[in-house]
CSV table of C-alpha atoms and ligand atoms in Angstrom, one decimal:
chain,number,residue,atom,x,y,z
A,1,MET,CA,-216.2,50.4,-194.5
A,2,PRO,CA,-214.8,53.3,-192.4
A,3,ALA,CA,-212.2,55.3,-194.3
A,4,PHE,CA,-208.5,54.4,-193.8
A,5,HIS,CA,-207.1,57.9,-193.7
A,6,GLU,CA,-203.6,58.9,-194.6
A,7,GLY,CA,-201.4,59.3,-191.6
A,8,GLU,CA,-203.6,56.9,-189.6
A,9,VAL,CA,-202.5,53.6,-188.1
A,10,TRP,CA,-204.7,50.5,-188.0
A,11,LEU,CA,-203.7,48.0,-185.4
A,12,VAL,CA,-205.2,44.8,-186.8
A,13,GLY,CA,-205.4,41.2,-185.6
A,14,ALA,CA,-204.9,38.7,-188.5
A,15,GLY,CA,-206.0,35.7,-186.5
A,16,PRO,CA,-204.0,32.6,-185.8
A,17,GLY,CA,-203.1,31.7,-189.4
A,18,ASP,CA,-206.0,30.5,-191.7
A,19,PRO,CA,-206.7,33.6,-193.8
A,20,GLY,CA,-210.4,32.7,-193.7
A,21,LEU,CA,-210.5,33.8,-190.1
A,22,MET,CA,-209.6,37.4,-190.9
A,23,SER,CA,-212.4,40.0,-190.4
A,24,LEU,CA,-213.7,42.2,-193.3
A,25,TYR,CA,-211.9,45.1,-191.6
A,26,ALA,CA,-208.7,43.2,-191.7
A,27,ILE,CA,-209.0,42.4,-195.4
A,28,TYR,CA,-210.0,45.9,-196.2
A,29,ALA,CA,-207.0,47.3,-194.3
A,30,ILE,CA,-204.6,44.9,-196.1
A,31,GLN,CA,-206.0,45.9,-199.5
A,32,ASN,CA,-205.8,49.6,-198.7
A,33,ALA,CA,-202.6,50.1,-196.7
A,34,ASP,CA,-199.5,51.8,-198.0
A,35,VAL,CA,-197.3,50.0,-195.6
A,36,ILE,CA,-197.8,46.8,-193.7
A,37,ILE,CA,-195.7,46.1,-190.6
A,38,TYR,CA,-196.1,42.5,-189.6
A,39,ASP,CA,-194.9,39.9,-187.2
A,40,ALA,CA,-193.6,36.4,-187.5
A,41,LEU,CA,-197.0,34.9,-186.6
A,42,VAL,CA,-198.9,36.5,-189.4
A,43,ASP,CA,-199.4,33.9,-192.0
A,44,GLU,CA,-197.9,34.8,-195.4
A,45,ASN,CA,-201.3,33.9,-197.1
A,46,CYS,CA,-202.9,36.8,-195.2
A,47,LEU,CA,-200.6,39.2,-197.0
A,48,SER,CA,-201.3,38.1,-200.5
A,49,LEU,CA,-204.3,40.4,-200.7
A,50,LYS,CA,-202.2,43.5,-200.4
A,51,ALA,CA,-202.1,46.3,-203.0
A,52,GLN,CA,-199.2,45.8,-205.4
A,53,LYS,CA,-197.5,49.1,-204.4
A,54,ALA,CA,-197.8,48.5,-200.7
A,55,LYS,CA,-194.6,48.1,-198.8
A,56,LEU,CA,-194.2,45.1,-196.6
A,57,GLU,CA,-192.1,45.4,-193.5
A,58,PHE,CA,-191.3,42.3,-191.5
A,59,VAL,CA,-190.5,43.0,-187.8
A,60,GLY,CA,-190.5,39.4,-186.4
A,61,LYS,CA,-187.9,36.9,-185.5
A,62,ARG,CA,-186.7,34.8,-188.4
A,63,GLY,CA,-184.2,32.0,-188.8
A,64,GLY,CA,-182.6,32.7,-185.4
A,65,VAL,CA,-182.2,36.4,-186.3
A,66,LYS,CA,-183.7,38.5,-183.5
A,67,SER,CA,-186.7,40.8,-184.1
A,68,PRO,CA,-186.3,44.5,-183.8
A,69,LYS,CA,-186.9,45.8,-180.3
A,70,GLN,CA,-190.3,47.2,-179.4
A,71,PRO,CA,-189.3,50.9,-179.4
A,72,GLU,CA,-187.8,50.5,-182.8
A,73,ILE,CA,-191.0,49.0,-184.2
A,74,THR,CA,-193.1,51.7,-182.6
A,75,ARG,CA,-190.7,54.4,-184.0
A,76,LYS,CA,-191.2,52.9,-187.5
A,77,ILE,CA,-195.0,53.0,-187.2
A,78,ILE,CA,-194.9,56.6,-186.1
A,79,ASP,CA,-192.4,57.6,-188.8
A,80,TYR,CA,-194.6,56.1,-191.5
A,81,ALA,CA,-197.7,57.7,-190.1
A,82,LYS,CA,-196.0,61.1,-190.0
A,83,GLN,CA,-195.1,60.7,-193.6
A,84,GLY,CA,-198.8,60.6,-194.3
A,85,LEU,CA,-199.0,56.9,-195.2
A,86,LYS,CA,-201.9,54.5,-194.3
A,87,VAL,CA,-200.1,52.3,-191.9
A,88,LEU,CA,-201.2,48.8,-191.1
A,89,ARG,CA,-199.7,47.2,-188.1
A,90,LEU,CA,-200.7,43.6,-188.6
A,91,LYS,CA,-200.4,41.1,-185.7
A,92,GLY,CA,-201.0,37.4,-185.2
A,93,GLY,CA,-204.2,36.5,-183.4
A,94,ASP,CA,-205.7,39.5,-181.5
A,95,PRO,CA,-203.6,42.6,-180.9
A,96,PHE,CA,-204.8,43.0,-177.3
A,97,ILE,CA,-204.1,39.4,-176.2
A,98,PHE,CA,-200.5,39.0,-175.3
A,99,GLY,CA,-199.7,40.9,-178.5
A,100,ARG,CA,-198.4,44.3,-177.2
A,101,GLY,CA,-201.1,46.0,-179.1
A,102,GLY,CA,-201.9,48.1,-176.0
A,103,GLU,CA,-198.3,49.3,-175.7
A,104,GLU,CA,-198.1,50.4,-179.3
A,105,ALA,CA,-201.5,52.1,-179.2
A,106,ILE,CA,-200.6,54.0,-176.0
A,107,THR,CA,-197.5,55.4,-177.7
A,108,LEU,CA,-199.7,56.5,-180.7
A,109,ALA,CA,-202.2,58.1,-178.3
A,110,HIS,CA,-199.4,60.0,-176.7
A,111,LYS,CA,-198.1,61.2,-180.1
A,112,LYS,CA,-201.7,62.2,-181.1
A,113,ILE,CA,-201.6,59.8,-184.1
A,114,LYS,CA,-205.1,58.6,-185.0
A,115,PHE,CA,-205.5,54.8,-184.8
A,116,ARG,CA,-208.1,52.1,-185.0
A,117,ILE,CA,-208.0,48.7,-183.3
A,118,VAL,CA,-209.4,45.7,-185.2
A,119,PRO,CA,-209.7,42.7,-183.0
A,120,GLY,CA,-208.7,39.3,-184.4
A,121,VAL,CA,-209.4,35.7,-183.6
A,122,THR,CA,-207.0,34.8,-180.8
A,123,ALA,CA,-205.0,31.5,-181.0
A,124,GLY,CA,-206.2,30.5,-177.5
A,125,ILE,CA,-209.8,30.4,-178.7
A,126,GLY,CA,-209.7,30.0,-182.5
A,127,GLY,CA,-206.7,27.7,-182.5
A,128,LEU,CA,-208.3,25.4,-180.0
A,129,ALA,CA,-211.6,25.4,-182.0
A,130,TYR,CA,-209.6,24.1,-185.0
A,131,ALA,CA,-208.4,21.3,-182.8
A,132,GLY,CA,-212.0,20.5,-181.7
A,133,ILE,CA,-211.5,21.9,-178.3
A,134,PRO,CA,-214.0,24.5,-177.0
A,135,ALA,CA,-212.5,27.0,-174.5
A,136,THR,CA,-215.7,26.6,-172.5
A,137,HIS,CA,-218.3,23.9,-172.3
A,138,ARG,CA,-221.3,24.3,-170.1
A,139,GLU,CA,-221.0,21.0,-168.2
A,140,ILE,CA,-217.2,21.5,-167.7
A,141,ASN,CA,-216.2,25.1,-166.9
A,142,GLN,CA,-217.8,28.3,-166.0
A,143,SER,CA,-214.5,30.2,-166.3
A,144,VAL,CA,-211.3,30.1,-168.3
A,145,LEU,CA,-207.9,31.5,-167.6
A,146,PHE,CA,-205.4,32.9,-170.1
A,147,LEU,CA,-201.8,32.8,-169.2
A,148,THR,CA,-198.5,33.8,-170.8
A,149,GLY,CA,-195.2,32.1,-170.2
A,150,HIS,CA,-193.3,35.3,-171.2
A,151,ASP,CA,-193.0,38.5,-169.3
A,152,GLU,CA,-191.2,41.6,-170.5
A,153,LYS,CA,-187.9,39.8,-170.0
A,154,GLY,CA,-189.0,36.8,-172.0
A,155,GLN,CA,-189.3,34.6,-168.8
A,156,LEU,CA,-192.1,33.1,-166.8
A,157,SER,CA,-193.2,36.0,-164.6
A,158,ASN,CA,-192.6,35.8,-160.9
A,159,ARG,CA,-195.7,37.9,-160.4
A,160,ILE,CA,-198.0,35.0,-161.1
A,161,ASP,CA,-200.0,33.8,-158.1
A,162,TRP,CA,-199.9,30.0,-158.9
A,163,GLU,CA,-202.2,29.0,-156.0
A,164,ALA,CA,-204.8,31.4,-157.4
A,165,VAL,CA,-204.2,30.3,-161.0
A,166,ALA,CA,-204.5,26.6,-160.1
A,167,LYS,CA,-207.8,27.2,-158.3
A,168,ALA,CA,-209.3,29.9,-160.5
A,169,ALA,CA,-210.5,28.0,-163.5
A,170,PRO,CA,-211.0,24.4,-164.6
A,171,VAL,CA,-209.5,25.3,-168.0
A,172,ILE,CA,-206.2,27.1,-168.4
A,173,VAL,CA,-205.1,28.3,-171.8
A,174,MET,CA,-201.4,29.1,-172.2
A,175,TYR,CA,-199.5,31.2,-174.7
A,176,MET,CA,-195.7,31.3,-175.2
A,177,ALA,CA,-195.5,28.6,-172.7
A,178,THR,CA,-193.6,25.7,-174.3
A,179,ARG,CA,-190.1,26.9,-173.1
A,180,PRO,CA,-191.1,27.5,-169.4
A,181,PHE,CA,-193.5,24.6,-169.3
A,182,GLU,CA,-191.6,22.5,-166.9
A,183,GLN,CA,-191.9,25.3,-164.3
A,184,ILE,CA,-195.5,25.8,-165.1
A,185,GLN,CA,-196.2,22.1,-164.7
A,186,LYS,CA,-194.6,22.1,-161.3
A,187,HIS,CA,-196.5,25.1,-160.1
A,188,LEU,CA,-199.8,23.6,-161.2
A,189,LEU,CA,-199.2,20.2,-159.6
A,190,ASN,CA,-197.9,21.8,-156.4
A,191,ASN,CA,-201.0,23.8,-156.1
A,192,GLY,CA,-203.5,21.0,-156.5
A,193,ARG,CA,-204.0,20.3,-160.2
A,194,SER,CA,-204.1,16.6,-161.0
A,195,GLU,CA,-201.5,14.7,-162.9
A,196,ASN,CA,-204.3,12.9,-164.8
A,197,GLU,CA,-205.8,16.1,-166.2
A,198,SER,CA,-205.8,16.1,-170.0
A,199,ILE,CA,-203.6,18.5,-171.8
A,200,ALA,CA,-203.4,19.4,-175.5
A,201,PHE,CA,-200.5,21.1,-177.4
A,202,VAL,CA,-201.8,22.7,-180.5
A,203,MET,CA,-199.0,23.6,-182.8
A,204,HIS,CA,-199.3,25.9,-185.9
A,205,ALA,CA,-203.0,26.0,-185.2
A,206,THR,CA,-205.4,26.7,-188.1
A,207,THR,CA,-202.6,26.2,-190.7
A,208,LYS,CA,-201.7,23.3,-192.9
A,209,LYS,CA,-199.0,22.4,-190.4
A,210,GLN,CA,-201.4,22.1,-187.5
A,211,LYS,CA,-200.3,19.3,-185.2
A,212,VAL,CA,-202.0,18.3,-181.9
A,213,VAL,CA,-200.4,16.3,-179.1
A,214,ILE,CA,-202.7,15.0,-176.4
A,215,SER,CA,-201.2,14.0,-173.1
A,216,SER,CA,-201.8,14.4,-169.3
A,217,LEU,CA,-200.4,17.1,-167.0
A,218,GLY,CA,-198.3,14.5,-165.3
A,219,ASN,CA,-196.7,13.1,-168.5
A,220,ALA,CA,-196.5,16.4,-170.4
A,221,ILE,CA,-192.8,17.1,-170.2
A,222,GLU,CA,-191.8,13.6,-171.3
A,223,ASP,CA,-194.3,13.7,-174.2
A,224,MET,CA,-193.3,17.2,-175.3
A,225,GLN,CA,-189.8,15.9,-175.8
A,226,LYS,CA,-190.9,12.7,-177.3
A,227,TYR,CA,-193.3,14.3,-179.8
A,228,ASP,CA,-191.2,17.4,-180.5
A,229,VAL,CA,-193.6,20.0,-179.2
A,230,LYS,CA,-192.3,23.4,-180.3
A,231,SER,CA,-193.5,27.0,-180.5
A,232,PRO,CA,-195.8,28.3,-181.8
A,233,ALA,CA,-198.1,26.2,-179.7
A,234,ILE,CA,-201.2,26.8,-177.6
A,235,ILE,CA,-201.3,24.7,-174.5
A,236,VAL,CA,-204.6,23.9,-172.8
A,237,VAL,CA,-205.2,22.0,-169.6
A,238,GLY,CA,-208.6,20.8,-168.5
A,239,GLU,CA,-211.5,18.5,-169.2
A,240,VAL,CA,-212.5,20.4,-172.4
A,241,VAL,CA,-209.6,18.5,-174.1
A,242,ASP,CA,-211.6,15.3,-173.7
A,243,LEU,CA,-214.2,16.7,-176.1
A,244,ARG,CA,-211.7,16.5,-179.0
A,245,PRO,CA,-212.5,13.0,-180.1
A,246,ILE,CA,-216.1,14.0,-180.7
A,247,LEU,CA,-215.5,17.6,-181.9
A,248,ASN,CA,-212.4,17.2,-184.0
A,249,TRP,CA,-213.5,18.2,-187.5
A,250,MET,CA,-210.1,18.9,-189.1
A,251,ASP,CA,-207.9,16.4,-190.7
A,252,ASP,CA,-204.8,17.3,-188.7
A,253,GLN,CA,-201.9,15.4,-187.4
A,254,GLU,CA,-202.7,14.0,-184.1
A,255,ILE,CA,-200.6,12.2,-181.5
A,256,HIS,CA,-202.3,10.6,-178.5
A,257,ALA,CA,-199.4,10.4,-176.2
A,258,ASN,CA,-201.3,9.5,-173.1
A,259,GLU,CA,-202.0,5.8,-173.3
A,260,SER,CA,-204.8,6.1,-170.8
A,261,TYR,CA,-206.5,8.6,-173.1
A,262,HIS,CA,-209.7,7.0,-174.5
A,263,GLY,CA,-210.2,8.9,-177.7
B,1,LIG,N1,-201.8,38.0,-180.1
B,1,LIG,C1,-201.7,36.6,-180.3
B,1,LIG,C2,-200.7,35.9,-179.4
B,1,LIG,C3,-199.3,36.4,-179.5
B,1,LIG,S1,-198.2,35.6,-178.4
B,1,LIG,C4,-203.1,35.9,-180.3
B,1,LIG,O1,-204.0,36.6,-179.9
B,1,LIG,O2,-203.2,34.7,-180.7
B,1,LIG,C5,-197.6,34.3,-179.3
B,1,LIG,C6,-198.1,33.0,-178.9
B,1,LIG,O3,-199.4,32.8,-179.4
B,1,LIG,C7,-197.3,31.8,-179.4
B,1,LIG,O4,-196.2,31.5,-178.6
B,1,LIG,C8,-198.4,30.7,-179.2
B,1,LIG,O5,-198.5,30.3,-177.9
B,1,LIG,C9,-199.6,31.4,-179.6
B,1,LIG,N2,-200.0,31.3,-181.0
B,1,LIG,C10,-200.2,32.3,-181.9
B,1,LIG,N3,-200.5,31.8,-183.1
B,1,LIG,C11,-200.5,30.4,-183.0
B,1,LIG,C12,-200.8,29.3,-183.9
B,1,LIG,N4,-201.2,29.5,-185.1
B,1,LIG,N5,-200.7,28.1,-183.3
B,1,LIG,C13,-200.4,27.9,-182.1
B,1,LIG,N6,-200.1,28.9,-181.2
B,1,LIG,C14,-200.2,30.1,-181.7
């Protein structure tokens, strides 16, 4: 293992939840860190390997209480590093996929603080795999598109070219998209995607609470309400969803909302 030096920051992806999906580097970092600064989406089970003396600092949103702002989090990381601690910044999924890992690392680079990036399994790939949905399948899609429903203001970005998105890839994987989904659905349907396309909502992917709702793009809003689709959820639109009946290997909770779905 590479040495985790004092005064260094490791920016690590913990994966979508199941601790078994953490890399050896992630586990090593958890075992050796002096302080662990972690988000709401980091599963508590991932933290159980920490050294007894290690300080845990939660910087996510909890029980309606807002999370600290990004500059505050970055300041904490820098302060701890300057105190000579081994600082682990632990994030859900992969730090560089809709995880602000780049923003934090840029600040560290500017401050000349040494850092290492440890990629993690992102929810939009690993979470889908736990629902028996491959992000790509040779007969179905030659490209896949990742989209976020949150911009820096927490809203659906008005910089998204929906015509391009709708045409670009047969499979669209969406993060942080439950709240603005009504808008997203309209944009996709107005730009040529079919109402009959399969859609899956994978909630709490890879954890014991994993729940999957299968619907169609046209019925999605109704079914989201009916089946209580809530964050955290990965949303995937496209024919790869239809492979779930064959590939589903986990004993999760499943709701086939779409009656025309032949699972
Ligand atoms: N960096 C993370 C994504 C952070 S954005 C990654 O690579 O996975 C937060 C969004 O990720 C959530 O709103 C949700 O859309 C998705 N997400 C993260 N973990 C998830 C999980 N266990 N189950 C379902 N969605 C998850």
